[in-house]
mmCIF file of C-alpha atoms and ligand atoms in Angstrom:
data_model
loop_
_atom_site.group_PDB
_atom_site.id
_atom_site.type_symbol
_atom_site.label_atom_id
_atom_site.label_comp_id
_atom_site.label_asym_id
_atom_site.label_seq_id
_atom_site.Cartn_x
_atom_site.Cartn_y
_atom_site.Cartn_z
ATOM 1 C CA MET W 1 109.328 15.509 142.313
ATOM 2 C CA ARG W 2 107.748 12.065 142.655
ATOM 3 C CA LEU W 3 109.746 9.190 141.170
ATOM 4 C CA ASP W 4 106.877 7.971 138.965
ATOM 5 C CA LYS W 5 106.327 11.510 137.621
ATOM 6 C CA PHE W 6 110.048 11.857 136.885
ATOM 7 C CA LEU W 7 110.056 8.632 134.891
ATOM 8 C CA ALA W 8 106.837 9.450 133.022
ATOM 9 C CA GLU W 9 108.232 12.853 132.110
ATOM 10 C CA SER W 10 111.445 11.276 130.927
ATOM 11 C CA SER W 11 109.617 9.219 128.276
ATOM 12 C CA ILE W 12 110.032 5.898 130.075
ATOM 13 C CA GLY W 13 106.296 5.205 129.936
ATOM 14 C CA ARG W 14 102.888 6.374 131.083
ATOM 15 C CA ARG W 15 102.482 7.046 134.817
ATOM 16 C CA LYS W 16 100.580 3.773 135.336
ATOM 17 C CA ILE W 17 103.226 1.716 133.543
ATOM 18 C CA VAL W 18 106.198 3.289 135.282
ATOM 19 C CA ARG W 19 104.584 2.545 138.639
ATOM 20 C CA THR W 20 104.674 -1.158 137.794
ATOM 21 C CA TYR W 21 108.313 -0.833 136.679
ATOM 22 C CA ILE W 22 109.145 0.712 140.054
ATOM 23 C CA LYS W 23 107.204 -1.910 142.025
ATOM 24 C CA GLU W 24 108.930 -4.673 140.083
ATOM 25 C CA GLY W 25 112.349 -3.362 141.109
ATOM 26 C CA MET W 26 113.497 -2.046 137.738
ATOM 27 C CA VAL W 27 114.353 1.400 139.052
ATOM 28 C CA LYS W 28 117.283 2.565 141.180
ATOM 29 C CA VAL W 29 117.772 5.875 142.938
ATOM 30 C CA ASN W 30 121.444 6.626 143.673
ATOM 31 C CA GLY W 31 122.304 2.955 143.178
ATOM 32 C CA GLU W 32 119.583 1.570 145.425
ATOM 33 C CA VAL W 33 116.498 -0.290 144.171
ATOM 34 C CA ILE W 34 113.370 1.669 145.140
ATOM 35 C CA THR W 35 109.920 0.089 144.939
ATOM 36 C CA GLU W 36 107.835 3.020 146.129
ATOM 37 C CA PRO W 37 106.487 5.126 143.194
ATOM 38 C CA ALA W 38 105.556 8.120 145.363
ATOM 39 C CA ILE W 39 109.033 8.687 146.787
ATOM 40 C CA GLU W 40 110.354 12.229 146.292
ATOM 41 C CA ILE W 41 113.544 12.634 144.305
ATOM 42 C CA LYS W 42 115.630 15.634 143.300
ATOM 43 C CA GLU W 43 115.776 15.619 139.535
ATOM 44 C CA SER W 44 118.793 17.949 139.507
ATOM 45 C CA SER W 45 121.063 15.842 141.745
ATOM 46 C CA ASP W 46 119.726 12.280 142.238
ATOM 47 C CA ILE W 47 120.835 9.608 139.792
ATOM 48 C CA ILE W 48 117.881 7.619 138.553
ATOM 49 C CA GLU W 49 118.396 4.378 136.670
ATOM 50 C CA TYR W 50 115.869 2.303 134.768
ATOM 51 C CA LEU W 51 117.074 -1.206 133.884
ATOM 52 C CA ASP W 52 120.562 -0.086 134.933
ATOM 53 C CA LYS W 53 120.663 2.826 132.495
ATOM 54 C CA VAL W 54 120.769 6.401 133.777
ATOM 55 C CA VAL W 55 117.565 8.265 132.902
ATOM 56 C CA ALA W 56 117.914 11.770 131.486
ATOM 57 C CA TYR W 57 115.042 14.023 132.498
ATOM 58 C CA THR W 58 113.334 15.386 129.406
ATOM 59 C CA GLY W 59 110.303 17.050 130.956
ATOM 60 C CA LYS W 60 106.890 17.224 129.364
ATOM 61 C CA VAL W 61 106.830 17.119 125.605
ATOM 62 C CA TYR W 62 104.073 18.278 123.264
ATOM 63 C CA TYR W 63 104.201 17.586 119.545
ATOM 64 C CA MET W 64 102.076 18.880 116.702
ATOM 65 C CA PHE W 65 102.048 16.309 113.904
ATOM 66 C CA ASN W 66 100.656 16.652 110.410
ATOM 67 C CA LYS W 67 99.265 13.156 109.932
ATOM 68 C CA PRO W 68 99.250 11.860 106.378
ATOM 69 C CA ALA W 69 96.509 9.524 105.139
ATOM 70 C CA GLY W 70 97.391 5.837 105.173
ATOM 71 C CA CYS W 71 98.860 5.532 108.664
ATOM 72 C CA ILE W 72 97.219 4.321 111.825
ATOM 73 C CA THR W 73 96.863 6.338 115.035
ATOM 74 C CA ALA W 74 98.298 3.608 117.245
ATOM 75 C CA ARG W 75 101.618 2.662 118.742
ATOM 76 C CA LYS W 76 102.027 -0.558 116.828
ATOM 77 C CA ASP W 77 100.411 -2.234 113.865
ATOM 78 C CA THR W 78 101.462 -5.435 112.144
ATOM 79 C CA VAL W 79 100.348 -4.283 108.693
ATOM 80 C CA ASN W 80 100.239 -0.490 108.487
ATOM 81 C CA LYS W 81 102.631 2.323 109.233
ATOM 82 C CA THR W 82 101.730 4.074 112.474
ATOM 83 C CA VAL W 83 102.034 7.740 113.436
ATOM 84 C CA PHE W 84 104.962 6.779 115.701
ATOM 85 C CA ASP W 85 106.933 5.532 112.692
ATOM 86 C CA PHE W 86 107.358 9.171 111.646
ATOM 87 C CA PHE W 87 109.308 9.985 114.842
ATOM 88 C CA ASP W 88 112.608 8.431 113.830
ATOM 89 C CA ASN W 89 115.359 8.536 116.444
ATOM 90 C CA VAL W 90 113.048 10.184 119.005
ATOM 91 C CA ASN W 91 112.383 8.521 122.332
ATOM 92 C CA MET W 92 108.606 8.142 122.178
ATOM 93 C CA ASN W 93 108.252 5.533 124.944
ATOM 94 C CA GLY W 94 106.090 7.547 127.294
ATOM 95 C CA VAL W 95 104.500 9.630 124.551
ATOM 96 C CA PHE W 96 100.943 8.960 123.381
ATOM 97 C CA HIS W 97 98.538 10.440 120.846
ATOM 98 C CA VAL W 98 95.803 12.767 122.043
ATOM 99 C CA GLY W 99 92.684 11.287 120.481
ATOM 100 C CA ARG W 100 92.656 9.528 117.164
ATOM 101 C CA LEU W 101 92.306 10.182 113.463
ATOM 102 C CA ASP W 102 91.095 7.496 111.067
ATOM 103 C CA LYS W 103 93.598 5.853 108.751
ATOM 104 C CA ASP W 104 92.378 7.928 105.801
ATOM 105 C CA THR W 105 92.123 11.217 107.735
ATOM 106 C CA GLU W 106 94.927 13.766 107.514
ATOM 107 C CA GLY W 107 95.931 16.727 109.566
ATOM 108 C CA LEU W 108 96.393 17.924 113.099
ATOM 109 C CA LEU W 109 97.280 15.286 115.682
ATOM 110 C CA LEU W 110 98.845 16.095 119.054
ATOM 111 C CA LEU W 111 101.185 13.768 120.928
ATOM 112 C CA THR W 112 102.419 14.241 124.469
ATOM 113 C CA ASN W 113 103.655 12.490 127.601
ATOM 114 C CA ASP W 114 101.389 14.715 129.744
ATOM 115 C CA GLY W 115 98.303 12.778 130.851
ATOM 116 C CA GLU W 116 96.643 15.842 132.356
ATOM 117 C CA PHE W 117 96.952 17.720 129.060
ATOM 118 C CA GLU W 118 95.323 14.811 127.230
ATOM 119 C CA HIS W 119 92.529 14.706 129.770
ATOM 120 C CA GLN W 120 91.857 18.424 129.478
ATOM 121 C CA LEU W 121 91.527 18.215 125.705
ATOM 122 C CA MET W 122 89.671 14.946 125.402
ATOM 123 C CA TYR W 123 87.296 14.988 128.333
ATOM 124 C CA PRO W 124 83.856 15.405 126.688
ATOM 125 C CA GLN W 125 82.644 17.860 129.318
ATOM 126 C CA LYS W 126 85.398 20.289 128.274
ATOM 127 C CA HIS W 127 83.764 20.722 124.836
ATOM 128 C CA VAL W 128 86.971 21.538 123.018
ATOM 129 C CA GLU W 129 86.074 22.190 119.398
ATOM 130 C CA LYS W 130 87.738 20.318 116.550
ATOM 131 C CA THR W 131 87.366 21.543 113.002
ATOM 132 C CA TYR W 132 87.594 19.302 109.939
ATOM 133 C CA PHE W 133 87.820 20.202 106.304
ATOM 134 C CA PHE W 134 85.996 17.752 104.067
ATOM 135 C CA TRP W 135 85.104 16.877 100.512
ATOM 136 C CA ALA W 136 82.019 14.675 100.163
ATOM 137 C CA LEU W 137 79.906 13.221 97.415
ATOM 138 C CA GLY W 138 76.433 14.693 97.844
ATOM 139 C CA SER W 139 75.008 18.101 98.571
ATOM 140 C CA LEU W 140 74.155 20.022 101.705
ATOM 141 C CA GLU W 141 70.850 21.821 101.570
ATOM 142 C CA GLU W 142 69.648 24.345 104.108
ATOM 143 C CA GLU W 143 67.699 21.646 105.978
ATOM 144 C CA ASP W 144 70.780 19.339 106.158
ATOM 145 C CA ARG W 145 72.915 22.158 107.531
ATOM 146 C CA LYS W 146 70.300 22.906 110.171
ATOM 147 C CA GLN W 147 70.249 19.269 111.237
ATOM 148 C CA LEU W 148 74.033 19.174 111.523
ATOM 149 C CA GLU W 149 73.990 22.365 113.549
ATOM 150 C CA GLN W 150 71.215 21.323 115.875
ATOM 151 C CA GLY W 151 72.158 17.660 116.417
ATOM 152 C CA ILE W 152 71.570 14.507 114.447
ATOM 153 C CA TYR W 153 71.251 10.768 115.042
ATOM 154 C CA ILE W 154 74.266 8.971 113.620
ATOM 155 C CA GLY W 155 73.768 5.432 114.835
ATOM 156 C CA LYS W 156 71.381 3.012 116.433
ATOM 157 C CA GLY W 157 71.144 3.542 120.178
ATOM 158 C CA GLU W 158 73.219 6.720 120.112
ATOM 159 C CA ILE W 159 72.091 10.032 121.475
ATOM 160 C CA LEU W 160 71.854 13.148 119.323
ATOM 161 C CA THR W 161 75.155 14.725 118.419
ATOM 162 C CA LYS W 162 75.962 17.983 120.180
ATOM 163 C CA PRO W 163 75.375 21.164 118.191
ATOM 164 C CA ALA W 164 77.965 21.576 115.457
ATOM 165 C CA LYS W 165 79.041 24.302 113.077
ATOM 166 C CA ILE W 166 78.951 23.783 109.348
ATOM 167 C CA GLU W 167 80.377 26.046 106.712
ATOM 168 C CA VAL W 168 79.948 25.034 103.071
ATOM 169 C CA GLN W 169 82.803 26.165 100.898
ATOM 170 C CA LYS W 170 82.192 24.774 97.424
ATOM 171 C CA CYS W 171 79.473 22.754 95.763
ATOM 172 C CA GLY W 172 78.940 21.527 92.223
ATOM 173 C CA MET W 173 79.599 18.473 90.074
ATOM 174 C CA TYR W 174 82.441 16.099 90.772
ATOM 175 C CA LYS W 175 83.792 16.503 87.247
ATOM 176 C CA ASP W 176 84.215 20.255 87.837
ATOM 177 C CA PHE W 177 86.197 19.828 91.048
ATOM 178 C CA LYS W 178 88.003 16.547 90.543
ATOM 179 C CA HIS W 179 91.400 18.266 90.219
ATOM 180 C CA GLU W 180 90.878 20.012 93.546
ATOM 181 C CA ILE W 181 89.868 16.952 95.523
ATOM 182 C CA PRO W 182 92.903 15.206 96.971
ATOM 183 C CA ILE W 183 91.367 11.768 96.573
ATOM 184 C CA ASP W 184 93.407 9.007 98.047
ATOM 185 C CA THR W 185 93.609 5.556 96.513
ATOM 186 C CA LEU W 186 91.736 4.420 99.623
ATOM 187 C CA TYR W 187 88.529 5.740 98.099
ATOM 188 C CA ASN W 188 86.905 4.074 95.185
ATOM 189 C CA ILE W 189 86.001 7.043 93.006
ATOM 190 C CA ASP W 190 85.915 6.773 89.222
ATOM 191 C CA SER W 191 84.262 8.210 86.110
ATOM 192 C CA LYS W 192 80.823 7.000 87.142
ATOM 193 C CA HIS W 193 80.827 9.713 89.794
ATOM 194 C CA TYR W 194 81.609 12.536 87.333
ATOM 195 C CA ASN W 195 78.047 13.834 87.244
ATOM 196 C CA GLN W 196 77.432 13.475 90.939
ATOM 197 C CA PRO W 197 77.211 16.511 93.177
ATOM 198 C CA VAL W 198 80.134 17.187 95.511
ATOM 199 C CA VAL W 199 80.482 19.561 98.415
ATOM 200 C CA SER W 200 83.399 20.839 100.474
ATOM 201 C CA GLY W 201 83.426 22.687 103.751
ATOM 202 C CA TYR W 202 84.291 22.811 107.394
ATOM 203 C CA LEU W 203 82.506 20.888 110.142
ATOM 204 C CA THR W 204 83.285 21.813 113.749
ATOM 205 C CA ILE W 205 82.340 19.370 116.480
ATOM 206 C CA SER W 206 83.001 19.253 120.203
ATOM 207 C CA GLU W 207 82.745 15.513 120.732
ATOM 208 C CA GLY W 208 84.945 12.647 119.654
ATOM 209 C CA ARG W 209 82.746 9.731 118.697
ATOM 210 C CA LYS W 210 84.125 7.109 116.362
ATOM 211 C CA HIS W 211 84.094 8.285 112.713
ATOM 212 C CA GLN W 212 81.903 11.129 113.875
ATOM 213 C CA VAL W 213 82.360 13.529 110.978
ATOM 214 C CA LYS W 214 81.843 10.834 108.361
ATOM 215 C CA ARG W 215 78.757 9.542 110.163
ATOM 216 C CA MET W 216 77.258 13.007 110.628
ATOM 217 C CA LEU W 217 77.670 13.795 106.963
ATOM 218 C CA LYS W 218 76.415 10.358 105.976
ATOM 219 C CA ALA W 219 73.281 11.005 108.035
ATOM 220 C CA VAL W 220 72.496 13.898 105.649
ATOM 221 C CA GLY W 221 73.344 11.877 102.548
ATOM 222 C CA CYS W 222 76.989 12.913 102.043
ATOM 223 C CA TYR W 223 79.805 10.417 101.514
ATOM 224 C CA VAL W 224 83.149 11.789 102.733
ATOM 225 C CA VAL W 225 86.001 11.246 100.270
ATOM 226 C CA TYR W 226 88.589 13.519 101.905
ATOM 227 C CA LEU W 227 88.961 14.546 105.541
ATOM 228 C CA LYS W 228 91.548 16.687 107.278
ATOM 229 C CA ARG W 229 91.558 18.037 110.841
ATOM 230 C CA VAL W 230 92.581 21.663 110.657
ATOM 231 C CA SER W 231 92.249 22.816 114.245
ATOM 232 C CA ILE W 232 91.739 21.843 117.860
ATOM 233 C CA GLY W 233 90.317 24.710 119.870
ATOM 234 C CA GLU W 234 92.302 27.787 118.915
ATOM 235 C CA LEU W 235 95.241 25.736 117.695
ATOM 236 C CA MET W 236 95.478 25.598 113.906
ATOM 237 C CA LEU W 237 97.519 23.039 112.023
ATOM 238 C CA ASP W 238 100.824 24.666 111.076
ATOM 239 C CA GLU W 239 100.554 24.450 107.301
ATOM 240 C CA SER W 240 104.326 24.810 106.965
ATOM 241 C CA LEU W 241 104.553 21.232 108.251
ATOM 242 C CA GLU W 242 104.618 18.816 105.341
ATOM 243 C CA LYS W 243 102.525 15.679 105.748
ATOM 244 C CA GLY W 244 104.411 13.377 108.096
ATOM 245 C CA GLN W 245 106.343 16.230 109.755
ATOM 246 C CA TYR W 246 106.089 17.354 113.354
ATOM 247 C CA ARG W 247 107.313 20.080 115.654
ATOM 248 C CA PHE W 248 107.079 20.969 119.345
ATOM 249 C CA LEU W 249 104.135 23.119 120.393
ATOM 250 C CA THR W 250 105.178 26.529 121.630
ATOM 251 C CA GLU W 251 104.512 27.458 125.235
ATOM 252 C CA MET W 252 101.915 29.943 124.063
ATOM 253 C CA GLU W 253 100.107 27.286 122.040
ATOM 254 C CA ILE W 254 99.984 24.960 125.031
ATOM 255 C CA GLN W 255 98.705 27.645 127.354
ATOM 256 C CA LYS W 256 96.125 28.683 124.772
ATOM 257 C CA LEU W 257 94.861 25.114 124.462
ATOM 258 C CA LEU W 258 94.695 24.649 128.191
ATOM 259 C CA GLY W 259 93.183 28.055 128.678
ATOM 260 C CA GLU W 260 90.279 26.849 126.597
ATOM 261 C CA CYS W 261 89.743 24.112 129.102
ATOM 262 C CA ASP W 262 90.354 25.274 132.617
ATOM 263 C CA GLN W 263 93.223 27.743 132.822
ATOM 264 C CA VAL W 264 95.486 24.946 134.028
ATOM 265 C CA LYS W 265 98.937 26.213 134.880
ATOM 266 C CA ILE W 266 101.735 23.824 134.078
ATOM 267 C CA ASN W 267 105.465 23.881 134.122
ATOM 268 C CA ILE W 268 106.626 23.425 130.625
ATOM 269 C CA ARG W 269 110.091 22.388 129.657
ATOM 270 C CA ASN W 270 111.487 21.298 126.374
ATOM 271 C CA ILE W 271 109.430 23.691 124.348
ATOM 272 C CA LEU W 272 110.898 25.188 121.192
ATOM 273 C CA THR W 273 110.157 28.825 120.563
ATOM 274 C CA ILE W 274 109.274 29.463 116.964
HETATM 275 N N1 URA T 1 85.671 12.061 112.325
HETATM 276 C C1 URA T 1 85.861 11.074 111.428
HETATM 277 O O1 URA T 1 84.928 10.597 110.800
HETATM 278 N N2 URA T 1 87.103 10.637 111.250
HETATM 279 C C2 URA T 1 88.195 11.137 111.867
HETATM 280 O O2 URA T 1 89.322 10.704 111.652
HETATM 281 C C3 URA T 1 87.971 12.162 112.828
HETATM 282 C C4 URA T 1 86.702 12.612 113.021
#
């Protein structure tokens, strides 16, 4: 296996970063400084050191995380908690989030140290569907649903959104549903909204534009007050995970996700069987 791959798959950092570590002389193979990232090593017998500490090979890791509202999808933030803060005592150095959820969005977020996996899921041409459950102030008439399904303009200078799927679940007055809507303090909802219409449902999109679901619904007059990603492709959020909890993806889940892209075959280690 290549030295840079070994280090990336041992949670030292992304491939690009570990290459610079190697070139800068921070890595030794069997006691000797090596500055060539492409060198082949034997992960079972060679001793690899990074900054003079022996590196244990972890392999590729794939986490399913149930993101709570209120935390940022980023590695570091000076003000807010980040999704990485939920991975206490786990070496997350080379691990990154696959796509992003807004601060106030909950639900399914994947994290991995496998760049190819990220690419397969995020590359727009792969059209991997993501489904979101929402509550919004407003109502969705037949015409609005058609527009969401066929494509809609959500911002100046932007092209039409790709066809989406919309399934309305509940609609009525806010006062009748207020106990069902998990409104976060982030949203400014009070008694003046009691007689406003509300609607809940599922919106499935295959793109990943910024705030896309909120902007699509806004374009048909709906103001999102709760948003949760429930699935990516065939992978559903494991509802047994409490908010803020995570688990490894199973090998079957990984293959299923990749199968939806391009039938990529990968060697998976470090996968828990559940
Ligand atoms: N669309 C949004 O508006 N927000 C998210 O977090 C994800 C999709």
